[in-house]
CSV table of C-alpha atoms in Angstrom, one decimal:
chain,number,residue,atom,x,y,z
A,167,UNK,CA,-39.0,-4.0,28.7
A,168,UNK,CA,-41.1,-1.1,29.5
A,169,UNK,CA,-40.4,2.3,28.5
A,170,UNK,CA,-41.2,5.6,30.6
A,171,UNK,CA,-43.4,7.5,27.9
A,172,UNK,CA,-41.0,10.6,26.9
A,173,UNK,CA,-40.7,13.7,25.5
A,174,UNK,CA,-37.9,15.1,22.4
A,175,UNK,CA,-37.0,18.2,23.3
A,176,UNK,CA,-35.7,20.3,19.8
A,177,UNK,CA,-34.4,24.1,20.2
A,178,UNK,CA,-33.6,25.6,16.6
A,179,UNK,CA,-33.4,29.2,15.6
A,180,UNK,CA,-33.5,29.8,12.2
A,181,UNK,CA,-32.1,26.3,10.7
A,182,UNK,CA,-34.6,25.4,8.5
A,183,UNK,CA,-32.6,23.4,6.6
A,184,UNK,CA,-31.1,20.7,10.0
A,185,UNK,CA,-34.0,21.1,11.0
A,186,UNK,CA,-35.4,19.0,8.4
A,187,UNK,CA,-32.9,16.2,8.8
A,188,UNK,CA,-33.6,16.7,12.9
A,189,UNK,CA,-37.0,15.8,12.4
A,190,UNK,CA,-36.7,13.4,9.6
A,191,UNK,CA,-34.7,11.1,11.7
A,192,UNK,CA,-37.2,12.3,15.2
A,193,UNK,CA,-39.7,10.6,13.6
A,194,UNK,CA,-37.8,7.3,12.2
A,195,UNK,CA,-37.3,6.3,15.4
A,196,UNK,CA,-37.5,2.0,16.7
A,197,UNK,CA,-39.2,3.7,19.8
A,198,UNK,CA,-40.7,6.8,19.1
A,199,UNK,CA,-41.0,9.6,21.9
A,200,UNK,CA,-44.5,10.4,23.0
A,201,UNK,CA,-44.4,14.0,21.6
A,202,UNK,CA,-41.8,16.6,19.5
A,203,UNK,CA,-41.6,19.8,21.5
A,204,UNK,CA,-40.2,22.6,19.2
A,205,UNK,CA,-38.3,25.2,21.3
A,206,UNK,CA,-37.8,28.0,18.8
A,207,UNK,CA,-36.1,30.9,19.9
A,208,UNK,CA,-37.4,33.3,17.5
A,209,UNK,CA,-37.1,31.8,14.4
A,210,UNK,CA,-38.4,33.5,11.0
A,211,UNK,CA,-41.1,32.2,8.5
A,212,UNK,CA,-39.5,29.4,6.9
A,213,UNK,CA,-39.4,27.0,10.4
A,214,UNK,CA,-42.8,27.6,10.7
A,215,UNK,CA,-43.7,25.9,7.6
A,216,UNK,CA,-41.9,23.6,8.0
A,217,UNK,CA,-43.0,22.1,11.0
A,218,UNK,CA,-46.4,22.9,9.9
A,219,UNK,CA,-45.6,20.0,6.8
A,220,UNK,CA,-44.3,17.8,9.8
A,221,UNK,CA,-47.1,18.8,11.5
A,222,UNK,CA,-48.9,17.0,8.9
A,223,UNK,CA,-46.8,14.1,8.3
A,224,UNK,CA,-45.9,12.5,11.8
A,225,UNK,CA,-47.4,10.2,13.3
A,226,UNK,CA,-45.8,11.7,16.5
A,227,UNK,CA,-47.6,14.5,17.7
A,228,UNK,CA,-45.5,17.6,17.1
A,229,UNK,CA,-46.3,21.5,19.2
A,230,UNK,CA,-44.6,24.7,18.2
A,231,UNK,CA,-43.1,26.6,20.9
A,232,UNK,CA,-41.6,30.0,20.0
A,233,UNK,CA,-41.7,33.0,20.5
A,234,UNK,CA,-40.0,36.6,19.8
A,235,UNK,CA,-36.7,37.2,18.9
A,236,UNK,CA,-34.6,38.8,21.2
A,237,UNK,CA,-31.1,37.3,21.6
A,238,UNK,CA,-30.1,34.0,22.3
A,239,UNK,CA,-31.9,32.8,25.2
A,240,UNK,CA,-32.2,29.1,25.0
A,241,UNK,CA,-32.5,28.6,28.7
A,242,UNK,CA,-35.4,30.8,29.0
A,243,UNK,CA,-37.4,28.9,25.1
A,244,UNK,CA,-36.3,25.4,25.9
A,245,UNK,CA,-37.7,26.1,30.1
A,246,UNK,CA,-41.9,27.4,28.0
A,247,UNK,CA,-41.6,24.2,26.2
A,248,UNK,CA,-40.4,21.4,29.1
A,249,UNK,CA,-43.3,23.7,30.6
A,250,UNK,CA,-46.1,22.2,28.3
A,251,UNK,CA,-44.9,19.0,27.8
A,252,UNK,CA,-47.1,16.5,28.7
A,253,UNK,CA,-44.8,12.9,29.6
A,254,UNK,CA,-42.6,12.5,33.4
A,255,UNK,CA,-39.2,11.6,31.0
A,256,UNK,CA,-37.1,15.0,29.0
A,257,UNK,CA,-34.7,14.0,26.0
A,258,UNK,CA,-33.4,17.1,24.6
A,259,UNK,CA,-31.7,17.8,21.6
A,260,UNK,CA,-30.6,21.3,19.6
A,261,UNK,CA,-32.5,21.4,16.1
A,262,UNK,CA,-28.5,21.3,14.0
A,263,UNK,CA,-28.7,17.0,15.4
A,264,UNK,CA,-29.5,13.7,13.1
A,265,UNK,CA,-30.4,10.6,15.4
A,266,UNK,CA,-29.5,7.3,14.9
A,267,UNK,CA,-32.3,5.2,14.9
A,268,UNK,CA,-32.4,4.2,18.0
A,269,UNK,CA,-31.8,7.3,20.0
A,270,UNK,CA,-34.8,7.7,21.6
A,271,UNK,CA,-34.4,3.9,22.6
A,272,UNK,CA,-31.2,4.7,23.7
A,273,UNK,CA,-31.8,7.1,26.4
A,274,UNK,CA,-35.0,4.8,27.3
A,275,UNK,CA,-33.2,2.0,27.9
A,276,UNK,CA,-30.3,3.5,30.3
A,277,UNK,CA,-33.2,6.1,32.2
A,278,UNK,CA,-33.2,5.1,36.2
A,279,UNK,CA,-34.8,7.4,38.3
A,280,UNK,CA,-32.1,9.3,40.5
A,281,UNK,CA,-29.8,9.5,36.9
A,282,UNK,CA,-29.3,12.2,34.5
A,283,UNK,CA,-28.0,10.8,31.0
A,284,UNK,CA,-25.7,12.8,28.4
A,285,UNK,CA,-24.0,11.7,25.3
A,286,UNK,CA,-21.6,12.6,22.8
A,287,UNK,CA,-21.9,14.0,19.1
A,288,UNK,CA,-20.4,12.1,16.5
A,289,UNK,CA,-19.0,15.4,14.0
A,290,UNK,CA,-20.1,15.9,10.2
A,291,UNK,CA,-17.5,18.3,8.4
A,292,UNK,CA,-18.2,21.5,7.0
A,293,UNK,CA,-17.0,20.2,3.3
A,294,UNK,CA,-19.5,16.9,3.1
A,295,UNK,CA,-22.6,20.0,3.5
A,296,UNK,CA,-24.1,20.1,0.2
A,297,UNK,CA,-24.3,16.3,0.0
A,298,UNK,CA,-26.1,16.4,2.9
A,299,UNK,CA,-28.7,18.6,2.1
A,300,UNK,CA,-29.7,17.7,-1.8
A,301,UNK,CA,-29.7,14.3,-0.8
A,302,UNK,CA,-30.9,14.7,3.0
A,303,UNK,CA,-29.6,11.9,4.5
A,304,UNK,CA,-30.1,10.9,8.2
A,305,UNK,CA,-28.7,7.3,7.8
A,306,UNK,CA,-24.8,7.1,8.5
A,307,UNK,CA,-22.8,4.6,10.6
A,308,UNK,CA,-18.6,4.2,10.6
A,309,UNK,CA,-18.1,4.0,7.5
A,310,UNK,CA,-19.9,7.4,5.7
A,311,UNK,CA,-18.5,9.6,4.6
A,312,UNK,CA,-18.1,13.2,5.9
A,313,UNK,CA,-17.3,12.0,9.3
A,314,UNK,CA,-15.4,12.5,12.2
A,315,UNK,CA,-15.0,11.1,15.5
A,316,UNK,CA,-16.4,8.4,14.1
A,317,UNK,CA,-15.7,5.6,16.9
A,318,UNK,CA,-18.7,7.7,18.6
A,319,UNK,CA,-20.7,6.4,15.5
A,320,UNK,CA,-20.3,2.3,17.4
A,321,UNK,CA,-23.2,1.4,19.1
A,322,UNK,CA,-22.6,-0.6,21.7
A,323,UNK,CA,-25.2,-0.9,24.2
A,324,UNK,CA,-23.7,-4.2,26.0
A,325,UNK,CA,-20.1,-1.8,26.7
A,326,UNK,CA,-22.0,0.8,29.1
A,327,UNK,CA,-22.0,-2.3,32.0
A,328,UNK,CA,-18.7,-0.4,32.5
A,329,UNK,CA,-19.7,3.3,32.5
A,330,UNK,CA,-20.3,4.3,36.3
A,331,UNK,CA,-22.7,6.6,38.2
A,332,UNK,CA,-20.7,10.4,37.9
A,333,UNK,CA,-20.9,12.6,41.5
A,334,UNK,CA,-20.1,15.8,39.9
A,335,UNK,CA,-20.9,17.3,36.6
A,336,UNK,CA,-18.3,16.2,33.5
A,337,UNK,CA,-17.0,19.1,31.4
A,338,UNK,CA,-18.1,16.3,28.4
A,339,UNK,CA,-21.9,17.3,28.8
A,340,UNK,CA,-23.2,18.9,26.3
A,341,UNK,CA,-27.0,20.2,26.5
A,342,UNK,CA,-27.7,19.2,23.2
A,343,UNK,CA,-28.0,15.4,23.7
A,344,UNK,CA,-29.1,15.0,27.4
A,345,UNK,CA,-32.4,13.8,29.2
A,346,UNK,CA,-33.6,13.7,32.4
A,347,UNK,CA,-37.5,13.3,34.6
A,348,UNK,CA,-39.5,15.7,33.8
A,349,UNK,CA,-39.6,15.7,38.8
A,350,UNK,CA,-36.2,16.4,38.8
A,351,UNK,CA,-36.2,19.9,36.2
A,352,UNK,CA,-39.3,21.2,37.8
A,353,UNK,CA,-37.7,20.4,41.5
A,354,UNK,CA,-35.1,23.1,40.9
A,355,UNK,CA,-37.0,24.9,39.1
A,356,UNK,CA,-35.6,24.1,34.9
A,357,UNK,CA,-33.2,26.3,33.2
A,358,UNK,CA,-31.9,28.6,35.4
A,359,UNK,CA,-32.8,32.1,32.9
A,360,UNK,CA,-30.4,34.6,34.2
A,361,UNK,CA,-28.2,33.1,31.0
A,362,UNK,CA,-28.3,34.1,27.9
A,363,UNK,CA,-26.0,34.6,25.0
A,364,UNK,CA,-23.9,31.2,24.3
A,365,UNK,CA,-22.6,28.4,26.9
A,366,UNK,CA,-23.4,27.5,31.2
A,367,UNK,CA,-26.7,27.6,31.2
A,368,UNK,CA,-26.7,23.1,30.8
A,369,UNK,CA,-23.1,22.9,33.0
A,370,UNK,CA,-24.8,25.4,35.4
A,371,UNK,CA,-28.8,23.1,35.2
A,372,UNK,CA,-26.9,19.9,36.1
A,373,UNK,CA,-24.8,21.1,38.9
A,374,UNK,CA,-27.8,21.8,40.7
A,375,UNK,CA,-29.4,18.1,39.2
A,376,UNK,CA,-26.6,16.9,41.1
A,377,UNK,CA,-27.3,19.6,44.8
A,378,UNK,CA,-30.4,17.1,45.9
A,379,UNK,CA,-28.7,14.1,45.2
A,380,UNK,CA,-29.4,12.5,40.7
A,381,UNK,CA,-26.4,11.7,39.5
A,382,UNK,CA,-24.8,11.5,35.8
A,383,UNK,CA,-23.8,9.0,33.8
A,384,UNK,CA,-22.4,9.4,30.1
A,385,UNK,CA,-23.8,7.1,27.3
A,386,UNK,CA,-20.7,6.0,25.1
A,387,UNK,CA,-21.3,3.8,22.2
A,388,UNK,CA,-25.0,4.3,22.6
A,389,UNK,CA,-27.3,7.3,21.7
A,390,UNK,CA,-26.1,8.4,19.1
A,391,UNK,CA,-26.5,12.2,17.1
A,392,UNK,CA,-24.6,13.5,14.4
A,393,UNK,CA,-23.9,17.3,14.3
A,394,UNK,CA,-24.0,19.8,11.6
A,395,UNK,CA,-21.2,21.4,11.2
A,396,UNK,CA,-22.2,25.2,11.4
A,397,UNK,CA,-20.3,28.4,12.5
A,398,UNK,CA,-19.9,28.5,16.6
A,399,UNK,CA,-21.6,31.2,17.7
A,400,UNK,CA,-20.5,34.5,19.1
A,401,UNK,CA,-19.0,34.4,22.6
A,402,UNK,CA,-19.0,38.0,23.4
A,403,UNK,CA,-20.8,37.4,26.6
A,404,UNK,CA,-18.8,35.3,29.2
A,405,UNK,CA,-17.6,37.7,31.4
A,406,UNK,CA,-21.9,37.7,32.2
A,407,UNK,CA,-22.0,34.0,31.4
A,408,UNK,CA,-19.2,33.7,34.2
A,409,UNK,CA,-20.6,35.5,37.4
A,410,UNK,CA,-24.5,34.1,37.1
A,411,UNK,CA,-22.4,30.2,36.7
A,412,UNK,CA,-20.1,31.2,39.7
A,413,UNK,CA,-23.0,32.8,41.4
A,414,UNK,CA,-25.1,29.3,41.1
A,415,UNK,CA,-22.0,27.1,42.1
A,416,UNK,CA,-21.5,29.0,45.2
A,417,UNK,CA,-24.7,28.9,46.7
A,418,UNK,CA,-26.0,26.3,48.7
A,419,UNK,CA,-29.3,26.2,46.9
A,420,UNK,CA,-31.2,24.1,44.3
A,421,UNK,CA,-34.0,26.2,43.5
A,422,UNK,CA,-32.9,29.0,40.4
A,423,UNK,CA,-35.3,32.0,41.1
A,424,UNK,CA,-35.4,32.4,37.4
A,425,UNK,CA,-36.9,29.1,35.9
A,426,UNK,CA,-39.9,27.5,35.0
A,427,UNK,CA,-42.5,28.0,37.3
A,428,UNK,CA,-44.1,31.4,35.9
A,429,UNK,CA,-44.3,29.2,32.1
A,430,UNK,CA,-46.8,26.3,34.0
A,431,UNK,CA,-50.0,27.5,34.5
A,432,UNK,CA,-51.8,26.7,37.4
């Protein structure tokens, strides 16, 4: 089977211990991405040194895209990272997840024109973190200790035949496990950088995908990731987030004015 060339985008902020496991799993895929791009929202030097280490040992090219820490600007740093990408298909995750060894393969198997994909996650519980970080464990399965929602750890790709395309945005969509064609992303001008602070940017992006005629498809029992427990980000900007989201949802335009175009060199 021939797969599209792809860029794996990993977003991170000041948690090198988790990024270490994410990168370790990313360079041990059954089918490797063509490149790995770290979308770094202003991390300190420890993260830079970690990425330099992986750049030396990885057979896959790793690119570090960093900007100054001026607050939670996930939409902006993802745009900057994708602007640097070289391949036709984008798979994105967060740096606090561990990828099943077939994660990239699963996204590529189900990649289809006029469609974006999104998956779920298995949760690694707080009490298991000392063991996780001391052993640097990246291989989990249904019977592994330290996880919950473990049925999501079952990889049964044949069940994807039961998944129907969706004509509207699913509330189960998470940007930590999502993929799409770069040409579709550029057509809508990428993430809306009016978003800063926690939440909203992924749902709004997918909503604009639907405005250009894409459908979504949920990856169940495939494209498995394991989310490392952490305290939830502060949600003290929700009123503003809802204003930005409502403005977009009520607009007929699929193109965001404050998007990726300003980061692309002509």
